PDB file of C-alpha atoms and ligand atoms in Angstrom:
ATOM      1  CA  MET A   1      -8.614 -48.199   9.121  1.00  0.00           C
ATOM      2  CA  ALA A   2     -11.261 -46.379   7.124  1.00  0.00           C
ATOM      3  CA  GLY A   3     -12.433 -47.213   3.618  1.00  0.00           C
ATOM      4  CA  GLU A   4     -11.038 -45.218   0.758  1.00  0.00           C
ATOM      5  CA  ARG A   5     -11.450 -44.799  -2.978  1.00  0.00           C
ATOM      6  CA  GLY A   6      -8.437 -45.691  -5.133  1.00  0.00           C
ATOM      7  CA  LEU A   7      -7.262 -43.648  -8.101  1.00  0.00           C
ATOM      8  CA  ASP A   8      -9.117 -46.029 -10.426  1.00  0.00           C
ATOM      9  CA  GLY A   9     -12.408 -45.399  -8.623  1.00  0.00           C
ATOM     10  CA  ALA A  10     -12.612 -48.806  -6.922  1.00  0.00           C
ATOM     11  CA  CYS A  11     -13.452 -48.730  -3.233  1.00  0.00           C
ATOM     12  CA  TRP A  12     -10.903 -50.240  -0.837  1.00  0.00           C
ATOM     13  CA  ILE A  13     -11.052 -50.976   2.857  1.00  0.00           C
ATOM     14  CA  GLU A  14      -7.678 -51.523   4.496  1.00  0.00           C
ATOM     15  CA  LEU A  15      -7.669 -53.391   7.820  1.00  0.00           C
ATOM     16  CA  ASP A  16      -4.865 -54.247  10.211  1.00  0.00           C
ATOM     17  CA  GLU A  17      -6.384 -57.561  11.219  1.00  0.00           C
ATOM     18  CA  ILE A  18      -9.494 -59.611  10.406  1.00  0.00           C
ATOM     19  CA  ASP A  19     -10.503 -63.258  10.659  1.00  0.00           C
ATOM     20  CA  SER A  20     -10.745 -63.597   6.867  1.00  0.00           C
ATOM     21  CA  THR A  21     -11.211 -60.952   4.188  1.00  0.00           C
ATOM     22  CA  ASN A  22     -13.584 -63.360   2.399  1.00  0.00           C
ATOM     23  CA  ALA A  23     -15.658 -63.771   5.566  1.00  0.00           C
ATOM     24  CA  GLU A  24     -15.696 -59.989   6.059  1.00  0.00           C
ATOM     25  CA  LEU A  25     -17.024 -59.346   2.557  1.00  0.00           C
ATOM     26  CA  MET A  26     -19.598 -62.130   2.941  1.00  0.00           C
ATOM     27  CA  ARG A  27     -20.859 -60.411   6.120  1.00  0.00           C
ATOM     28  CA  ARG A  28     -21.012 -57.069   4.340  1.00  0.00           C
ATOM     29  CA  ALA A  29     -22.839 -58.605   1.349  1.00  0.00           C
ATOM     30  CA  ILE A  30     -25.409 -60.189   3.640  1.00  0.00           C
ATOM     31  CA  ALA A  31     -25.814 -56.781   5.301  1.00  0.00           C
ATOM     32  CA  GLY A  32     -26.607 -55.257   1.886  1.00  0.00           C
ATOM     33  CA  GLU A  33     -23.259 -54.232   0.380  1.00  0.00           C
ATOM     34  CA  ARG A  34     -23.357 -54.482  -3.426  1.00  0.00           C
ATOM     35  CA  ARG A  35     -20.474 -52.276  -4.561  1.00  0.00           C
ATOM     36  CA  PRO A  36     -17.459 -53.945  -6.190  1.00  0.00           C
ATOM     37  CA  LEU A  37     -15.629 -53.376  -2.916  1.00  0.00           C
ATOM     38  CA  TYR A  38     -12.134 -54.558  -1.978  1.00  0.00           C
ATOM     39  CA  VAL A  39     -11.004 -55.493   1.520  1.00  0.00           C
ATOM     40  CA  ARG A  40      -7.326 -56.004   2.283  1.00  0.00           C
ATOM     41  CA  ALA A  41      -5.946 -57.004   5.672  1.00  0.00           C
ATOM     42  CA  SER A  42      -2.368 -56.927   6.904  1.00  0.00           C
ATOM     43  CA  ARG A  43      -3.059 -60.116   8.838  1.00  0.00           C
ATOM     44  CA  GLN A  44      -5.777 -62.788   8.864  1.00  0.00           C
ATOM     45  CA  THR A  45      -6.421 -64.864  11.968  1.00  0.00           C
ATOM     46  CA  ALA A  46      -8.654 -67.446  10.271  1.00  0.00           C
ATOM     47  CA  GLY A  47      -7.752 -67.275   6.589  1.00  0.00           C
ATOM     48  CA  ARG A  48      -9.592 -69.794   4.453  1.00  0.00           C
ATOM     49  CA  GLY A  49      -8.047 -71.884   1.707  1.00  0.00           C
ATOM     50  CA  ARG A  50      -9.639 -74.234  -0.806  1.00  0.00           C
ATOM     51  CA  SER A  51     -11.185 -77.535   0.273  1.00  0.00           C
ATOM     52  CA  GLY A  52     -11.654 -76.352   3.866  1.00  0.00           C
ATOM     53  CA  ARG A  53      -7.924 -75.818   4.448  1.00  0.00           C
ATOM     54  CA  MET A  54      -6.459 -72.979   6.538  1.00  0.00           C
ATOM     55  CA  TRP A  55      -4.612 -70.211   4.702  1.00  0.00           C
ATOM     56  CA  HIS A  56      -1.836 -68.559   6.690  1.00  0.00           C
ATOM     57  CA  SER A  57      -1.333 -64.899   5.896  1.00  0.00           C
ATOM     58  CA  PRO A  58       1.132 -63.241   8.240  1.00  0.00           C
ATOM     59  CA  PRO A  59       1.983 -59.523   7.993  1.00  0.00           C
ATOM     60  CA  GLY A  60       3.972 -58.835   4.854  1.00  0.00           C
ATOM     61  CA  ASN A  61       1.842 -61.102   2.657  1.00  0.00           C
ATOM     62  CA  ILE A  62      -1.240 -60.094   0.665  1.00  0.00           C
ATOM     63  CA  ALA A  63      -4.713 -61.112   1.814  1.00  0.00           C
ATOM     64  CA  MET A  64      -7.391 -59.362  -0.202  1.00  0.00           C
ATOM     65  CA  SER A  65     -10.916 -59.984  -1.445  1.00  0.00           C
ATOM     66  CA  ARG A  66     -13.317 -58.368  -3.875  1.00  0.00           C
ATOM     67  CA  LEU A  67     -17.088 -58.429  -3.931  1.00  0.00           C
ATOM     68  CA  VAL A  68     -18.419 -59.412  -7.359  1.00  0.00           C
ATOM     69  CA  PRO A  69     -22.176 -58.957  -7.911  1.00  0.00           C
ATOM     70  CA  LEU A  70     -23.151 -61.844 -10.197  1.00  0.00           C
ATOM     71  CA  ASP A  71     -25.062 -61.455 -13.431  1.00  0.00           C
ATOM     72  CA  CYS A  72     -23.951 -64.651 -15.169  1.00  0.00           C
ATOM     73  CA  PRO A  73     -25.453 -68.110 -15.657  1.00  0.00           C
ATOM     74  CA  PRO A  74     -24.691 -70.282 -12.581  1.00  0.00           C
ATOM     75  CA  ALA A  75     -22.573 -72.596 -14.755  1.00  0.00           C
ATOM     76  CA  ALA A  76     -20.184 -69.705 -15.488  1.00  0.00           C
ATOM     77  CA  VAL A  77     -19.375 -68.974 -11.818  1.00  0.00           C
ATOM     78  CA  PRO A  78     -16.351 -71.365 -11.654  1.00  0.00           C
ATOM     79  CA  GLN A  79     -14.786 -69.338 -14.501  1.00  0.00           C
ATOM     80  CA  ILE A  80     -14.225 -66.509 -12.017  1.00  0.00           C
ATOM     81  CA  SER A  81     -11.358 -68.552 -10.536  1.00  0.00           C
ATOM     82  CA  LEU A  82      -9.632 -68.538 -13.916  1.00  0.00           C
ATOM     83  CA  VAL A  83     -10.371 -64.832 -14.460  1.00  0.00           C
ATOM     84  CA  THR A  84      -8.809 -64.075 -11.069  1.00  0.00           C
ATOM     85  CA  GLY A  85      -5.784 -66.328 -11.534  1.00  0.00           C
ATOM     86  CA  LEU A  86      -5.130 -64.593 -14.844  1.00  0.00           C
ATOM     87  CA  ALA A  87      -5.319 -61.153 -13.194  1.00  0.00           C
ATOM     88  CA  VAL A  88      -2.913 -62.223 -10.436  1.00  0.00           C
ATOM     89  CA  HIS A  89      -0.482 -63.630 -12.994  1.00  0.00           C
ATOM     90  CA  ARG A  90      -0.622 -60.416 -15.052  1.00  0.00           C
ATOM     91  CA  ALA A  91      -0.031 -58.226 -12.003  1.00  0.00           C
ATOM     92  CA  VAL A  92       2.840 -60.282 -10.571  1.00  0.00           C
ATOM     93  CA  ALA A  93       4.481 -60.694 -13.987  1.00  0.00           C
ATOM     94  CA  GLU A  94       4.249 -56.925 -14.540  1.00  0.00           C
ATOM     95  CA  GLN A  95       5.825 -56.267 -11.137  1.00  0.00           C
ATOM     96  CA  LEU A  96       8.632 -58.795 -11.730  1.00  0.00           C
ATOM     97  CA  ASP A  97       9.257 -57.269 -15.127  1.00  0.00           C
ATOM     98  CA  ALA A  98       9.362 -53.737 -13.747  1.00  0.00           C
ATOM     99  CA  SER A  99      11.965 -54.900 -11.223  1.00  0.00           C
ATOM    100  CA  GLY A 100      14.026 -56.638 -13.890  1.00  0.00           C
ATOM    101  CA  ILE A 101      13.550 -60.059 -12.289  1.00  0.00           C
ATOM    102  CA  SER A 102      13.377 -63.003 -14.639  1.00  0.00           C
ATOM    103  CA  VAL A 103      11.443 -65.863 -13.034  1.00  0.00           C
ATOM    104  CA  SER A 104       9.068 -68.255 -14.718  1.00  0.00           C
ATOM    105  CA  ILE A 105       5.588 -68.056 -13.205  1.00  0.00           C
ATOM    106  CA  SER A 106       2.639 -70.116 -14.374  1.00  0.00           C
ATOM    107  CA  LEU A 107      -0.982 -70.923 -13.662  1.00  0.00           C
ATOM    108  CA  LYS A 108      -2.168 -74.309 -12.484  1.00  0.00           C
ATOM    109  CA  TRP A 109      -5.866 -75.187 -12.772  1.00  0.00           C
ATOM    110  CA  PRO A 110      -8.041 -73.933 -11.327  1.00  0.00           C
ATOM    111  CA  ASN A 111      -6.342 -71.012  -9.613  1.00  0.00           C
ATOM    112  CA  ASP A 112      -2.826 -71.471  -8.275  1.00  0.00           C
ATOM    113  CA  LEU A 113       0.037 -69.233  -9.267  1.00  0.00           C
ATOM    114  CA  LEU A 114       3.343 -71.105  -9.265  1.00  0.00           C
ATOM    115  CA  ALA A 115       6.960 -70.005  -9.468  1.00  0.00           C
ATOM    116  CA  GLY A 116       8.638 -73.063 -10.901  1.00  0.00           C
ATOM    117  CA  ARG A 117       6.687 -75.778  -9.072  1.00  0.00           C
ATOM    118  CA  ALA A 118       6.199 -73.874  -5.829  1.00  0.00           C
ATOM    119  CA  LYS A 119       2.959 -72.152  -4.864  1.00  0.00           C
ATOM    120  CA  LEU A 120       3.194 -68.366  -4.798  1.00  0.00           C
ATOM    121  CA  ALA A 121      -0.496 -67.432  -4.623  1.00  0.00           C
ATOM    122  CA  GLY A 122      -3.943 -68.966  -4.328  1.00  0.00           C
ATOM    123  CA  VAL A 123      -7.505 -67.905  -5.057  1.00  0.00           C
ATOM    124  CA  LEU A 124     -10.702 -68.813  -3.250  1.00  0.00           C
ATOM    125  CA  VAL A 125     -14.032 -67.914  -4.869  1.00  0.00           C
ATOM    126  CA  GLU A 126     -17.114 -68.260  -2.689  1.00  0.00           C
ATOM    127  CA  ALA A 127     -20.605 -67.588  -4.036  1.00  0.00           C
ATOM    128  CA  THR A 128     -23.837 -67.030  -2.164  1.00  0.00           C
ATOM    129  CA  THR A 129     -27.290 -65.538  -2.416  1.00  0.00           C
ATOM    130  CA  ALA A 130     -27.837 -62.323  -0.482  1.00  0.00           C
ATOM    131  CA  GLY A 131     -31.453 -61.204  -0.481  1.00  0.00           C
ATOM    132  CA  ALA A 132     -32.572 -61.409  -4.104  1.00  0.00           C
ATOM    133  CA  ASP A 133     -29.036 -61.121  -5.454  1.00  0.00           C
ATOM    134  CA  ARG A 134     -26.283 -63.565  -6.238  1.00  0.00           C
ATOM    135  CA  ILE A 135     -22.811 -62.448  -5.276  1.00  0.00           C
ATOM    136  CA  ALA A 136     -19.325 -63.912  -5.286  1.00  0.00           C
ATOM    137  CA  VAL A 137     -16.444 -63.069  -3.011  1.00  0.00           C
ATOM    138  CA  VAL A 138     -13.100 -63.486  -4.701  1.00  0.00           C
ATOM    139  CA  GLY A 139     -10.232 -63.975  -2.244  1.00  0.00           C
ATOM    140  CA  ILE A 140      -6.567 -63.726  -3.189  1.00  0.00           C
ATOM    141  CA  GLY A 141      -3.593 -64.693  -1.054  1.00  0.00           C
ATOM    142  CA  ILE A 142      -0.071 -63.889  -2.261  1.00  0.00           C
ATOM    143  CA  ASN A 143       3.119 -64.931  -0.490  1.00  0.00           C
ATOM    144  CA  VAL A 144       5.043 -61.679  -0.600  1.00  0.00           C
ATOM    145  CA  ALA A 145       7.387 -61.684   2.419  1.00  0.00           C
ATOM    146  CA  HIS A 146       6.787 -65.205   3.768  1.00  0.00           C
ATOM    147  CA  ALA A 147       6.071 -68.637   2.338  1.00  0.00           C
ATOM    148  CA  PRO A 148       3.947 -70.369   4.989  1.00  0.00           C
ATOM    149  CA  ARG A 149       4.352 -74.147   5.063  1.00  0.00           C
ATOM    150  CA  VAL A 150       1.534 -76.100   3.480  1.00  0.00           C
ATOM    151  CA  GLU A 151       1.418 -79.828   4.118  1.00  0.00           C
ATOM    152  CA  GLY A 152       2.574 -81.735   1.066  1.00  0.00           C
ATOM    153  CA  ARG A 153       3.218 -78.619  -1.002  1.00  0.00           C
ATOM    154  CA  GLU A 154       6.256 -76.575  -1.909  1.00  0.00           C
ATOM    155  CA  THR A 155       5.671 -72.846  -1.308  1.00  0.00           C
ATOM    156  CA  VAL A 156       7.643 -69.733  -2.191  1.00  0.00           C
ATOM    157  CA  ALA A 157       7.476 -65.997  -1.483  1.00  0.00           C
ATOM    158  CA  LEU A 158       8.192 -63.089  -3.807  1.00  0.00           C
ATOM    159  CA  ALA A 159      10.862 -61.876  -1.387  1.00  0.00           C
ATOM    160  CA  SER A 160      12.956 -64.975  -1.998  1.00  0.00           C
ATOM    161  CA  LEU A 161      12.694 -64.315  -5.740  1.00  0.00           C
ATOM    162  CA  GLY A 162      14.216 -60.879  -5.181  1.00  0.00           C
ATOM    163  CA  LEU A 163      10.974 -58.873  -5.183  1.00  0.00           C
ATOM    164  CA  ALA A 164       9.272 -57.086  -2.302  1.00  0.00           C
ATOM    165  CA  ARG A 165      11.802 -57.633   0.446  1.00  0.00           C
ATOM    166  CA  ALA A 166      10.311 -57.998   3.915  1.00  0.00           C
ATOM    167  CA  ASP A 167      11.735 -54.599   4.945  1.00  0.00           C
ATOM    168  CA  ASP A 168       9.641 -52.771   2.334  1.00  0.00           C
ATOM    169  CA  PRO A 169       6.232 -52.307   3.980  1.00  0.00           C
ATOM    170  CA  ALA A 170       4.761 -50.348   1.066  1.00  0.00           C
ATOM    171  CA  THR A 171       5.086 -53.154  -1.419  1.00  0.00           C
ATOM    172  CA  PRO A 172       2.185 -55.467  -0.444  1.00  0.00           C
ATOM    173  CA  ALA A 173      -0.194 -52.489  -0.591  1.00  0.00           C
ATOM    174  CA  ALA A 174       1.110 -51.376  -3.986  1.00  0.00           C
ATOM    175  CA  LEU A 175       1.029 -54.883  -5.417  1.00  0.00           C
ATOM    176  CA  ALA A 176      -2.489 -55.429  -4.076  1.00  0.00           C
ATOM    177  CA  ARG A 177      -3.671 -52.301  -5.929  1.00  0.00           C
ATOM    178  CA  ARG A 178      -2.004 -53.555  -9.092  1.00  0.00           C
ATOM    179  CA  VAL A 179      -3.759 -56.925  -8.679  1.00  0.00           C
ATOM    180  CA  GLY A 180      -7.058 -55.095  -8.113  1.00  0.00           C
ATOM    181  CA  ALA A 181      -6.655 -53.032 -11.275  1.00  0.00           C
ATOM    182  CA  HIS A 182      -5.946 -56.189 -13.303  1.00  0.00           C
ATOM    183  CA  LEU A 183      -8.866 -58.006 -11.688  1.00  0.00           C
ATOM    184  CA  ASP A 184     -11.280 -55.178 -12.533  1.00  0.00           C
ATOM    185  CA  ARG A 185     -10.069 -55.250 -16.124  1.00  0.00           C
ATOM    186  CA  ALA A 186     -10.223 -59.064 -16.395  1.00  0.00           C
ATOM    187  CA  LEU A 187     -13.765 -59.121 -14.993  1.00  0.00           C
ATOM    188  CA  ASP A 188     -14.782 -56.547 -17.619  1.00  0.00           C
ATOM    189  CA  GLU A 189     -13.135 -58.689 -20.292  1.00  0.00           C
ATOM    190  CA  TRP A 190     -14.962 -61.798 -18.974  1.00  0.00           C
ATOM    191  CA  ASP A 191     -18.256 -59.886 -19.255  1.00  0.00           C
ATOM    192  CA  SER A 192     -20.283 -62.316 -17.128  1.00  0.00           C
ATOM    193  CA  GLY A 193     -19.072 -65.227 -19.242  1.00  0.00           C
ATOM    194  CA  GLN A 194     -19.623 -63.720 -22.694  1.00  0.00           C
ATOM    195  CA  GLY A 195     -15.917 -62.965 -23.055  1.00  0.00           C
ATOM    196  CA  PHE A 196     -14.670 -66.241 -21.623  1.00  0.00           C
ATOM    197  CA  ALA A 197     -13.042 -67.387 -24.892  1.00  0.00           C
ATOM    198  CA  SER A 198     -10.387 -64.657 -24.682  1.00  0.00           C
ATOM    199  CA  ILE A 199      -9.855 -65.247 -20.939  1.00  0.00           C
ATOM    200  CA  ARG A 200      -9.345 -68.959 -21.650  1.00  0.00           C
ATOM    201  CA  GLU A 201      -6.800 -68.195 -24.352  1.00  0.00           C
ATOM    202  CA  ALA A 202      -4.879 -65.755 -22.137  1.00  0.00           C
ATOM    203  CA  TRP A 203      -4.992 -68.237 -19.239  1.00  0.00           C
ATOM    204  CA  LEU A 204      -3.605 -71.054 -21.420  1.00  0.00           C
ATOM    205  CA  ASP A 205      -0.777 -68.758 -22.589  1.00  0.00           C
ATOM    206  CA  ARG A 206       0.315 -68.525 -18.954  1.00  0.00           C
ATOM    207  CA  SER A 207      -0.404 -72.068 -17.765  1.00  0.00           C
ATOM    208  CA  LEU A 208       1.888 -74.989 -17.035  1.00  0.00           C
ATOM    209  CA  PRO A 209       3.000 -76.589 -20.287  1.00  0.00           C
ATOM    210  CA  LEU A 210       0.680 -79.056 -21.982  1.00  0.00           C
ATOM    211  CA  GLY A 211       1.844 -82.555 -21.094  1.00  0.00           C
ATOM    212  CA  THR A 212       2.756 -81.675 -17.483  1.00  0.00           C
ATOM    213  CA  GLU A 213       2.268 -84.777 -15.349  1.00  0.00           C
ATOM    214  CA  MET A 214      -0.354 -84.284 -12.673  1.00  0.00           C
ATOM    215  CA  SER A 215      -2.925 -86.028 -10.558  1.00  0.00           C
ATOM    216  CA  VAL A 216      -6.360 -84.908  -9.435  1.00  0.00           C
ATOM    217  CA  ASP A 217      -8.013 -85.645  -6.151  1.00  0.00           C
ATOM    218  CA  THR A 218     -11.622 -86.132  -7.115  1.00  0.00           C
ATOM    219  CA  GLY A 219     -12.832 -86.740  -3.557  1.00  0.00           C
ATOM    220  CA  PRO A 220     -14.187 -90.082  -2.391  1.00  0.00           C
ATOM    221  CA  GLY A 221     -13.610 -91.420  -5.910  1.00  0.00           C
ATOM    222  CA  GLY A 222      -9.859 -91.192  -5.275  1.00  0.00           C
ATOM    223  CA  ARG A 223      -6.960 -89.732  -7.200  1.00  0.00           C
ATOM    224  CA  VAL A 224      -6.369 -90.087 -10.897  1.00  0.00           C
ATOM    225  CA  ALA A 225      -3.132 -89.412 -12.734  1.00  0.00           C
ATOM    226  CA  GLY A 226      -2.539 -88.090 -16.216  1.00  0.00           C
ATOM    227  CA  THR A 227      -1.086 -85.204 -18.178  1.00  0.00           C
ATOM    228  CA  PHE A 228      -2.340 -81.648 -18.616  1.00  0.00           C
ATOM    229  CA  ALA A 229      -4.252 -81.347 -21.906  1.00  0.00           C
ATOM    230  CA  GLY A 230      -5.683 -77.840 -21.621  1.00  0.00           C
ATOM    231  CA  LEU A 231      -9.122 -76.461 -20.764  1.00  0.00           C
ATOM    232  CA  ASP A 232     -12.449 -77.184 -22.411  1.00  0.00           C
ATOM    233  CA  ASP A 233     -14.626 -74.342 -23.695  1.00  0.00           C
ATOM    234  CA  ALA A 234     -16.287 -73.938 -20.285  1.00  0.00           C
ATOM    235  CA  GLY A 235     -12.973 -73.741 -18.402  1.00  0.00           C
ATOM    236  CA  TYR A 236     -12.850 -77.262 -17.022  1.00  0.00           C
ATOM    237  CA  LEU A 237      -9.565 -79.138 -16.866  1.00  0.00           C
ATOM    238  CA  LEU A 238      -8.711 -81.618 -19.605  1.00  0.00           C
ATOM    239  CA  MET A 239      -6.447 -84.442 -18.541  1.00  0.00           C
ATOM    240  CA  GLU A 240      -5.057 -87.176 -20.776  1.00  0.00           C
ATOM    241  CA  ARG A 241      -4.920 -90.568 -19.080  1.00  0.00           C
ATOM    242  CA  ALA A 242      -2.567 -93.195 -20.443  1.00  0.00           C
ATOM    243  CA  GLY A 243      -4.676 -95.804 -22.196  1.00  0.00           C
ATOM    244  CA  ALA A 244      -7.917 -94.309 -20.838  1.00  0.00           C
ATOM    245  CA  GLY A 245      -8.407 -91.276 -23.084  1.00  0.00           C
ATOM    246  CA  ARG A 246      -9.164 -87.703 -22.195  1.00  0.00           C
ATOM    247  CA  MET A 247     -11.147 -86.822 -19.097  1.00  0.00           C
ATOM    248  CA  VAL A 248     -12.888 -83.583 -18.150  1.00  0.00           C
ATOM    249  CA  VAL A 249     -12.321 -82.577 -14.524  1.00  0.00           C
ATOM    250  CA  THR A 250     -14.967 -80.209 -13.160  1.00  0.00           C
ATOM    251  CA  VAL A 251     -13.784 -80.122  -9.560  1.00  0.00           C
ATOM    252  CA  GLY A 252     -10.727 -81.318  -7.679  1.00  0.00           C
ATOM    253  CA  ASP A 253      -7.321 -80.519  -6.303  1.00  0.00           C
ATOM    254  CA  VAL A 254      -4.476 -80.868  -8.749  1.00  0.00           C
ATOM    255  CA  ALA A 255      -1.020 -81.954  -7.639  1.00  0.00           C
ATOM    256  CA  LEU A 256       2.052 -82.062  -9.822  1.00  0.00           C
ATOM    257  CA  LEU A 257       3.204 -85.652  -9.897  1.00  0.00           C
ATOM    258  CA  SER A 258       6.474 -85.108  -8.097  1.00  0.00           C
ATOM    259  CA  ASP A 259       4.706 -83.079  -5.327  1.00  0.00           C
TER     260      ASP A 259
HETATM  261  C1  BTN B   1      -5.998 -71.703  -1.799  1.00  0.00           C
HETATM  262  O1  BTN B   1      -6.244 -72.622  -1.002  1.00  0.00           O
HETATM  263  O2  BTN B   1      -5.105 -71.799  -2.638  1.00  0.00           O
HETATM  264  C2  BTN B   1      -6.811 -70.435  -1.757  1.00  0.00           C
HETATM  265  C3  BTN B   1      -6.236 -69.449  -0.797  1.00  0.00           C
HETATM  266  C4  BTN B   1      -7.020 -68.158  -0.736  1.00  0.00           C
HETATM  267  C5  BTN B   1      -6.545 -67.287   0.405  1.00  0.00           C
HETATM  268  C6  BTN B   1      -7.156 -65.921   0.373  1.00  0.00           C
HETATM  269  S1  BTN B   1      -6.330 -64.805   1.454  1.00  0.00           S
HETATM  270  C7  BTN B   1      -7.599 -63.620   1.215  1.00  0.00           C
HETATM  271  C8  BTN B   1      -8.899 -64.377   1.187  1.00  0.00           C
HETATM  272  N1  BTN B   1      -9.425 -64.545   2.522  1.00  0.00           N
HETATM  273  C9  BTN B   1      -9.441 -65.816   2.893  1.00  0.00           C
HETATM  274  O3  BTN B   1      -9.839 -66.235   3.997  1.00  0.00           O
HETATM  275  N2  BTN B   1      -8.970 -66.594   1.920  1.00  0.00           N
HETATM  276  C10 BTN B   1      -8.615 -65.823   0.750  1.00  0.00           C
END
């Protein structure tokens, strides 16, 4: 399908099928694309998740990515995950609200959207240098019609919460545009890191409750357990460890302790 400009001026490319919308935007960036372009695909054949995992996005779910030309200090790049998670939360909450559905959704560091304890959406931010420029590709996957199984994780789809039934083909497209509008706004608010304080506050308003029991896989160092204690000023995870004080987690996969 051809590219098109949305009502808000953002440029969208809608595809029936692609390996990965993140990979597609990376290719376009390397070929010289610099616009804040969106790509959405009805189906991905090689969707990428965090930590090298596969991300399954069958028709009916949302797989979308946005190109973000970078003009921020390198240390601020991980904040884009939080900016994006916030935008996804705002868009989904707005949609649930508009449909009169009352479900508790929350953010889990760095970028999962949960309904209860089940994963509803994930974000993958990949950054690279293209020519003289630094760019990021922000990928968003939302379980709209289907909740693909993920080893060791509970997953859920919006359809099972009463929203966006599988027989409504227009809904993933409409929700994707809503997510895009919120993402554009949140990136403006972030202002290449200068506005991170307000993003952090808004993110914490929508996060799992402080004190939630969790563990973090820190790689070869193993897994450490503790309770959620918020975010530091840079956006890193704060975790309270019984008898061992507060630790700052800069990278890792978080699991809720009963996962
Ligand atoms: C995660 O592991 O939670 C992140 C999942 C991110 C999936 C999205 S779907 C659209 C974009 N294209 C990809 O290949 N991955 C991201």
